[in-house]
Structures are given as C-alpha cells and as structure tokens.
Amino acid sequence: MTINPSRRSCLVALMAGAVAAPYVRRAEAAAPIQLKLATADTTQDMSYQVGQRFGAEIAEKTGGKYGVQLYVGGALGSTVNIGNSLQTGIVDCAILTSGYLESLVPTVQVIDLPFIFKDKPSAEKILDGPVGQRLLADMEAKSIIGLSWGWYGWRQLETRDRAVKTPADMEGLKIRIQPGAVFAAMFKALGAVPIALDGSEVYLGLSQQTVDAVDFPLPTAVTFKVYEVTKNLALTNHVYNAGALMVSKALWSRLTPAERDIFKAAAVNVQPFWRSSVAEASTKAMDVCKERGMQVSETDFTAFRAKMEPVYDQFRPKYKDLFEKIASAQ
C-alpha cells in the first residue's frame, strides 16, 4: 500500500504531537504555583525585603513548585482588608504588625501592652519562646497559621507642632492609632484622643490636621515621610512593635507535611535578618529625622509608665497567665 505524501506528512505530524504531548503537560505542570504575599508597607520598608527572602527560599526548597509574588503599599487593600483576606484565603501569605493582629487574635494584645518588654533581647527571647509560640498557635482558630515573629522597631511619638516630654503634653492630642484596643486604652490613659487610621492615610491625616500625631517606629516614619508633616519626635519606646509572618489556613491545608516544614523553616530563617536590619534602619532613620529638621526630645519614662496602670488593670485579668510568663521571663 502506497501512502500519499500529504497523508504521510499528516500522519508524522500526528505521531509527533502524540509523543510531544506528555512533555508539554510536564512543562505546564512545572510552572510555579504563584502565591500572594501582602503587606501594607512600602517597598522601602524592611517587610518587603523579608517577603522577598521568604519567597526565594520557598521557591528554592520546593524546587520551583511555589513562587511568591509580593503586593505592597495597599495594593490589595488596607491593612484590615489584608488581615481579612488572609483569613478567607484570598491572600496566601502576609506580614502584619501586632497592632492590627490584636483585633483578629485578642491574645496578641498582651505583647502590645505599653512598656511590657524591658529591652529588645528580652522581647526576642519571649516571642521566640513559649509565649510567642502560644500566640502563633492562637491564630489557627482565626484561619491563620502564624510562622514567626519579626520586628518593626520601637514605637515613638511624632507630633505636628507640640513637643512631648511628659504625660501632661499628651492632653487633648489627636493621635492616629492602629485599630487594636490596647492602643486606644493607652492613649486615653494619657488624656489624648485616639483616632484609628490605616497607615496609608497617615500622611494625609497629618497634613490636613485630622490628627496631630502618630506613633510610628523610626524606620516607618521615614518610609512614610512623616518628617514632612511633623516637627517633633519624642523617644518613648512605649511598644516593641512585633510583626508576624503568616500564611492562610486555606493554603496550609493544601501543603504536604514536607512543604509545611519548608515554609516554617523559611519564616524562622529570615528572623535574624529582619530584626538586625530593623535595628540598623532605626539608627539611620534617627539621623534622617534630624537632618529633616525634626526636634528630638527625651521623655520622662517613669511618669509615662505610672500613667499606664489603668491599662494594665484593664488587660491583665484577661491574659493573666501570659502576663505572668512575660514578667517572670524578665
């Protein structure tokens, strides 16, 4: 039987396609599964570099199965939106500060209590120990898997036109806060007027005098350029601003045990970089604030701490065991 040349070409093409098809499918299967990692910070904030390193290690250790795409600066909504999206699985991973997390996971309030940590080493020891692990575990009930604790820097006070040195200087001051209940109680105890605003609204709020002050850590004050709309910087160190690296429970449920270990390890491995880089950035940010004309003032820590007793009276009974563990560890 003689096969027509045109039919022979067609037959060869079909056979080639049949052979090639499995390879095409393998190539398609090898395309990385893209995960969304969201933060409300800017590309200049340390959380952006943390997310990059976290994503790079996951891509490497999973052999390219997963890729992590970063969304910053409110690209996926406000900080509250990001938290809610993480719970529902719309967002796969997120880096958020404790001040927002405490509205989702109430026990996180304990690490936002004013002056609860003696110093940076004590805070890191406690967050990496049983207390920190307990708080991460508490997130699962809210459909969030907490992987590790990082740092944004000590929270300070930046004010438009009033120097703050004593608690009396806070009277009637309209201050932007994160939505956490601890922050509202803290500033009310000082006679200030707390107003919850998303971080993306702070610059405009200060420039339009919706608020008179904010309590950003130094690196955040620089990346959000609040030195352009505030004149004074009070060094209060009132809160060790912890941040958490988390994934959604929806994503977690799809990971194999080995992949979960990779995600956990990547989150822990980036911790030293996160913390040391923020410490370095804090020093540089202080210089920037001074260069930009901000007047820096020391504060009466003893007087500020004394004013915090009502805050402790309100929150200590709720988390007595956690509070006692933190106190005993220091």
Coordinates of C-alpha atoms in Angstrom, one line a residue:
M1 CA 0.0 0.0 0.0
T2 CA 1.3 3.4 -1.0
I3 CA 0.7 6.3 1.3
N4 CA 0.1 9.7 -0.3
P5 CA 2.9 12.1 0.6
S6 CA 0.4 14.6 2.1
R7 CA -1.2 11.9 4.2
R8 CA 2.3 10.7 5.3
S9 CA 3.1 14.3 6.4
C10 CA -0.1 14.5 8.4
L11 CA 0.5 11.1 10.0
V12 CA 4.0 12.1 11.0
A13 CA 2.7 15.3 12.5
L14 CA 0.0 13.5 14.5
M15 CA 2.5 11.0 15.8
A16 CA 4.9 13.7 16.8
G17 CA 2.2 15.5 18.6
A18 CA 1.2 12.4 20.5
V19 CA 4.8 11.9 21.6
A20 CA 5.3 15.6 22.4
A21 CA 2.0 15.9 24.4
P22 CA 3.3 14.4 27.6
Y23 CA 6.3 16.7 27.6
V24 CA 4.0 19.7 27.1
R25 CA 2.0 18.6 30.0
R26 CA 5.1 18.2 32.1
A27 CA 6.2 21.7 31.2
E28 CA 2.8 23.1 32.1
A29 CA 2.9 21.2 35.4
A30 CA 6.3 22.7 36.2
A31 CA 5.0 26.3 36.1
P32 CA 5.2 27.6 39.7
I33 CA 2.1 28.0 41.7
Q34 CA 2.0 31.7 42.4
L35 CA 1.2 32.7 46.0
K36 CA 0.2 36.2 47.0
L37 CA 2.1 37.7 49.9
A38 CA 0.7 41.1 51.1
T39 CA 1.9 43.8 53.4
A40 CA 0.6 47.3 53.8
D41 CA 4.2 48.7 53.9
T42 CA 6.2 50.2 51.1
T43 CA 9.0 48.7 49.0
Q44 CA 11.4 50.7 51.2
D45 CA 10.2 49.0 54.4
M46 CA 12.1 46.0 55.7
S47 CA 9.0 43.8 55.5
Y48 CA 9.4 44.0 51.7
Q49 CA 12.9 42.5 51.8
V50 CA 11.7 40.0 54.4
G51 CA 9.0 38.9 52.0
Q52 CA 11.5 38.6 49.1
R53 CA 13.8 36.4 51.1
F54 CA 11.0 34.2 52.4
G55 CA 9.7 33.7 48.9
A56 CA 13.1 33.0 47.5
E57 CA 13.8 30.2 50.0
I58 CA 10.4 28.7 49.4
A59 CA 11.0 28.7 45.6
E60 CA 14.4 27.1 46.1
K61 CA 13.4 24.5 48.6
T62 CA 10.3 23.4 46.8
G63 CA 12.2 23.0 43.5
G64 CA 10.2 25.9 41.9
K65 CA 6.8 24.4 42.7
Y66 CA 5.8 27.6 44.5
G67 CA 6.6 31.2 43.7
V68 CA 5.7 34.1 45.9
Q69 CA 4.6 37.4 44.5
L70 CA 4.6 40.5 46.8
Y71 CA 1.8 43.1 47.0
V72 CA 2.8 46.2 48.9
G73 CA 1.6 49.7 49.7
G74 CA -2.1 48.7 49.9
A75 CA -2.2 47.1 46.5
L76 CA -4.6 44.5 48.0
G77 CA -6.4 46.9 50.2
S78 CA -6.0 48.4 53.7
T79 CA -4.2 46.5 56.5
V80 CA -7.6 45.4 57.8
N81 CA -8.5 44.1 54.4
I82 CA -5.3 42.2 54.2
G83 CA -6.0 40.5 57.5
N84 CA -9.5 39.6 56.5
S85 CA -8.2 38.3 53.1
L86 CA -5.7 36.1 54.8
Q87 CA -8.4 34.6 56.9
T88 CA -10.5 33.8 53.8
G89 CA -7.6 32.5 51.7
I90 CA -7.8 35.3 49.1
V91 CA -4.3 36.2 50.3
D92 CA -1.9 33.3 50.8
C93 CA 0.7 35.0 53.0
A94 CA 1.0 38.2 54.9
I95 CA 3.3 40.3 57.2
L96 CA 1.3 42.4 59.6
T97 CA 2.1 44.3 62.8
S98 CA 0.8 43.2 66.2
G99 CA -1.3 46.4 66.4
Y100 CA -3.6 45.0 63.6
L101 CA -3.3 41.4 64.6
E102 CA -4.6 42.0 68.1
S103 CA -8.0 42.9 66.6
L104 CA -8.1 39.5 64.9
V105 CA -6.4 37.4 67.7
P106 CA -7.1 39.0 71.0
T107 CA -4.3 37.3 73.0
V108 CA -1.8 39.3 70.9
Q109 CA -2.9 42.3 72.9
V110 CA -0.5 41.2 75.7
I111 CA 2.6 42.0 73.6
D112 CA 1.3 45.4 72.7
L113 CA 0.9 46.5 76.4
P114 CA 3.0 49.6 77.0
F115 CA 6.5 49.0 78.4
I116 CA 5.8 45.3 78.7
F117 CA 9.3 44.4 77.5
K118 CA 12.4 45.5 79.3
D119 CA 14.5 45.6 76.2
K120 CA 15.0 44.2 72.7
P121 CA 16.8 40.9 73.8
S122 CA 14.0 40.2 76.4
A123 CA 11.3 40.7 73.8
E124 CA 13.0 38.4 71.3
K125 CA 13.5 35.7 73.9
I126 CA 9.9 35.8 74.9
L127 CA 8.5 35.9 71.4
D128 CA 10.7 33.0 70.3
G129 CA 9.7 31.1 73.5
P130 CA 6.5 29.5 74.8
V131 CA 4.6 32.8 74.9
G132 CA 5.3 33.7 71.3
Q133 CA 4.5 30.1 70.2
R134 CA 1.3 30.2 72.1
L135 CA 0.2 33.4 70.3
L136 CA 1.1 31.9 66.9
A137 CA -0.9 28.8 67.8
D138 CA -3.9 31.0 68.8
M139 CA -4.0 32.3 65.2
E140 CA -5.2 29.0 63.8
A141 CA -8.7 29.4 65.3
K142 CA -8.9 32.5 63.2
S143 CA -7.9 30.6 60.0
I144 CA -4.4 32.0 60.1
I145 CA -1.2 30.0 60.5
G146 CA 1.5 32.0 62.3
L147 CA 5.0 31.1 61.4
S148 CA 7.4 33.5 63.1
W149 CA 7.7 36.8 64.9
G150 CA 9.8 39.7 63.5
W151 CA 10.2 43.4 64.4
Y152 CA 9.2 46.8 63.1
G153 CA 11.1 48.8 65.7
W154 CA 10.2 50.6 69.0
R155 CA 7.2 52.8 68.6
Q156 CA 7.9 56.5 69.2
L157 CA 5.8 59.7 69.0
E158 CA 5.9 62.0 66.0
T159 CA 3.9 65.2 66.5
R160 CA 2.9 68.1 64.2
D161 CA 3.6 71.1 66.5
R162 CA 3.9 70.0 70.1
A163 CA 6.9 68.7 71.8
V164 CA 6.1 65.8 74.1
K165 CA 8.3 65.3 77.2
T166 CA 5.8 64.4 80.0
P167 CA 2.3 62.8 80.0
A168 CA 0.8 66.3 80.5
D169 CA 2.0 67.2 77.0
M170 CA -0.4 64.5 75.6
E171 CA -3.6 66.1 76.9
G172 CA -6.1 66.6 74.1
L173 CA -3.6 65.5 71.4
K174 CA -5.4 63.8 68.5
I175 CA -3.2 60.8 67.7
R176 CA -3.5 58.2 64.9
I177 CA -3.6 54.7 66.3
Q178 CA -3.8 51.2 64.9
P179 CA -7.2 49.6 65.5
G180 CA -6.0 47.5 68.5
A181 CA -7.9 48.0 71.8
V182 CA -4.6 48.3 73.7
F183 CA -3.5 51.4 71.7
A184 CA -6.9 53.1 72.3
A185 CA -6.7 52.4 76.0
M186 CA -3.0 53.5 76.2
F187 CA -3.5 57.0 74.7
K188 CA -6.8 57.6 76.5
A189 CA -5.0 57.0 79.8
L190 CA -2.6 59.8 78.8
G191 CA -5.5 62.2 78.0
A192 CA -5.0 62.0 74.3
V193 CA -7.7 61.5 71.7
P194 CA -7.0 58.2 69.7
I195 CA -8.2 58.1 66.1
A196 CA -7.9 54.8 64.1
L197 CA -6.5 55.4 60.6
D198 CA -4.9 53.0 58.1
G199 CA -1.2 53.6 57.6
S200 CA -1.8 54.7 54.1
E201 CA -4.0 57.6 55.4
V202 CA -1.5 58.9 58.0
Y203 CA 0.4 61.4 55.8
L204 CA -2.8 63.0 54.6
G205 CA -4.3 62.9 58.0
L206 CA -1.4 64.8 59.5
S207 CA -1.2 67.3 56.6
Q208 CA -4.9 68.1 56.9
Q209 CA -4.8 68.1 60.7
T210 CA -7.3 65.3 61.1
V211 CA -4.7 64.1 63.6
D212 CA -1.9 65.9 65.3
A213 CA 0.4 62.9 66.0
V214 CA 1.3 59.3 65.1
D215 CA 3.4 56.7 66.9
F216 CA 5.4 55.2 64.1
P217 CA 8.6 53.3 64.7
L218 CA 11.5 55.3 63.3
P219 CA 12.0 53.3 60.0
T220 CA 8.3 53.6 59.2
A221 CA 8.4 57.3 60.0
V222 CA 11.0 57.7 57.3
T223 CA 9.5 55.4 54.6
F224 CA 6.1 57.1 55.1
K225 CA 7.8 60.5 55.0
V226 CA 6.0 61.8 58.1
Y227 CA 9.0 64.1 58.7
E228 CA 7.5 66.3 56.1
V229 CA 4.3 66.8 58.1
T230 CA 5.6 66.6 61.7
K231 CA 8.1 68.8 63.6
N232 CA 8.8 66.8 66.8
L233 CA 10.0 63.4 67.7
A234 CA 9.6 62.1 71.3
L235 CA 11.6 59.0 72.1
T236 CA 9.1 57.0 74.2
N237 CA 9.9 53.3 73.2
H238 CA 6.4 52.6 74.5
V239 CA 5.8 49.4 72.5
Y240 CA 8.1 46.8 71.0
N241 CA 6.4 46.7 67.6
A242 CA 6.3 43.0 66.8
G243 CA 5.3 41.8 63.3
A244 CA 4.2 38.3 62.3
L245 CA 4.9 36.3 59.1
M246 CA 1.8 34.2 58.4
V247 CA 0.0 32.1 55.8
S248 CA -3.6 31.4 55.4
K249 CA -5.1 28.2 56.8
A250 CA -6.6 27.5 53.3
L251 CA -3.0 27.4 51.8
W252 CA -1.7 25.4 54.8
S253 CA -4.4 22.7 54.2
R254 CA -3.1 22.2 50.7
L255 CA 0.6 21.8 51.6
T256 CA 2.2 18.4 52.3
P257 CA 4.0 17.9 55.6
A258 CA 7.3 18.3 53.9
E259 CA 6.2 21.6 52.3
R260 CA 4.9 22.9 55.7
D261 CA 8.3 22.3 57.2
I262 CA 9.9 24.3 54.3
F263 CA 7.5 27.2 55.0
K264 CA 8.2 27.1 58.7
A265 CA 11.9 27.0 58.2
A266 CA 11.9 29.8 55.7
A267 CA 10.0 32.0 58.2
V268 CA 12.4 31.2 61.0
N269 CA 15.5 31.6 58.8
V270 CA 14.6 35.2 57.9
Q271 CA 14.1 36.3 61.5
P272 CA 17.8 37.3 62.2
F273 CA 17.9 39.4 59.1
W274 CA 14.5 41.0 59.9
R275 CA 15.5 42.0 63.4
S276 CA 19.0 43.1 62.8
S277 CA 18.1 45.1 59.7
V278 CA 15.3 47.0 61.5
A279 CA 17.8 47.8 64.3
E280 CA 20.2 49.2 61.7
A281 CA 17.4 51.0 59.9
S282 CA 16.3 52.6 63.2
T283 CA 19.7 54.2 63.7
K284 CA 19.7 55.5 60.2
A285 CA 16.1 56.8 60.4
M286 CA 17.0 58.8 63.5
D287 CA 19.7 60.6 61.5
V288 CA 17.3 61.2 58.7
C289 CA 14.6 62.7 61.0
K290 CA 17.2 65.1 62.5
E291 CA 18.5 66.0 59.1
R292 CA 14.9 66.8 58.0
G293 CA 14.6 69.3 60.9
M294 CA 12.7 67.2 63.5
Q295 CA 13.3 68.2 67.1
V296 CA 14.1 65.2 69.2
S297 CA 13.2 65.1 72.8
E298 CA 13.8 62.6 75.6
T299 CA 10.8 61.7 77.7
D300 CA 10.1 61.0 81.4
F301 CA 9.7 57.2 81.2
T302 CA 8.8 56.8 84.9
A303 CA 5.9 59.3 84.6
F304 CA 4.7 57.6 81.4
R305 CA 4.8 54.2 82.9
A306 CA 2.9 55.4 86.0
K307 CA 0.1 56.6 83.8
M308 CA -0.2 53.1 82.3
E309 CA -1.6 51.4 85.4
P310 CA -5.3 51.7 84.3
V311 CA -4.3 49.9 81.0
Y312 CA -2.7 47.1 82.9
D313 CA -5.7 46.9 85.2
Q314 CA -7.9 46.5 82.1
F315 CA -6.0 43.9 80.3
R316 CA -4.0 42.0 82.9
P317 CA -7.1 40.0 84.1
K318 CA -7.8 38.9 80.5
Y319 CA -4.4 37.3 80.0
K320 CA -3.1 36.7 83.5
D321 CA -1.1 33.6 82.6
L322 CA 0.6 35.2 79.6
F323 CA 1.3 38.4 81.5
E324 CA 2.9 36.4 84.4
K325 CA 5.0 34.4 82.0
I326 CA 6.3 37.6 80.4
A327 CA 7.0 39.2 83.7
S328 CA 8.8 36.1 85.1
A329 CA 11.0 35.8 81.9
Q330 CA 12.4 39.3 82.6

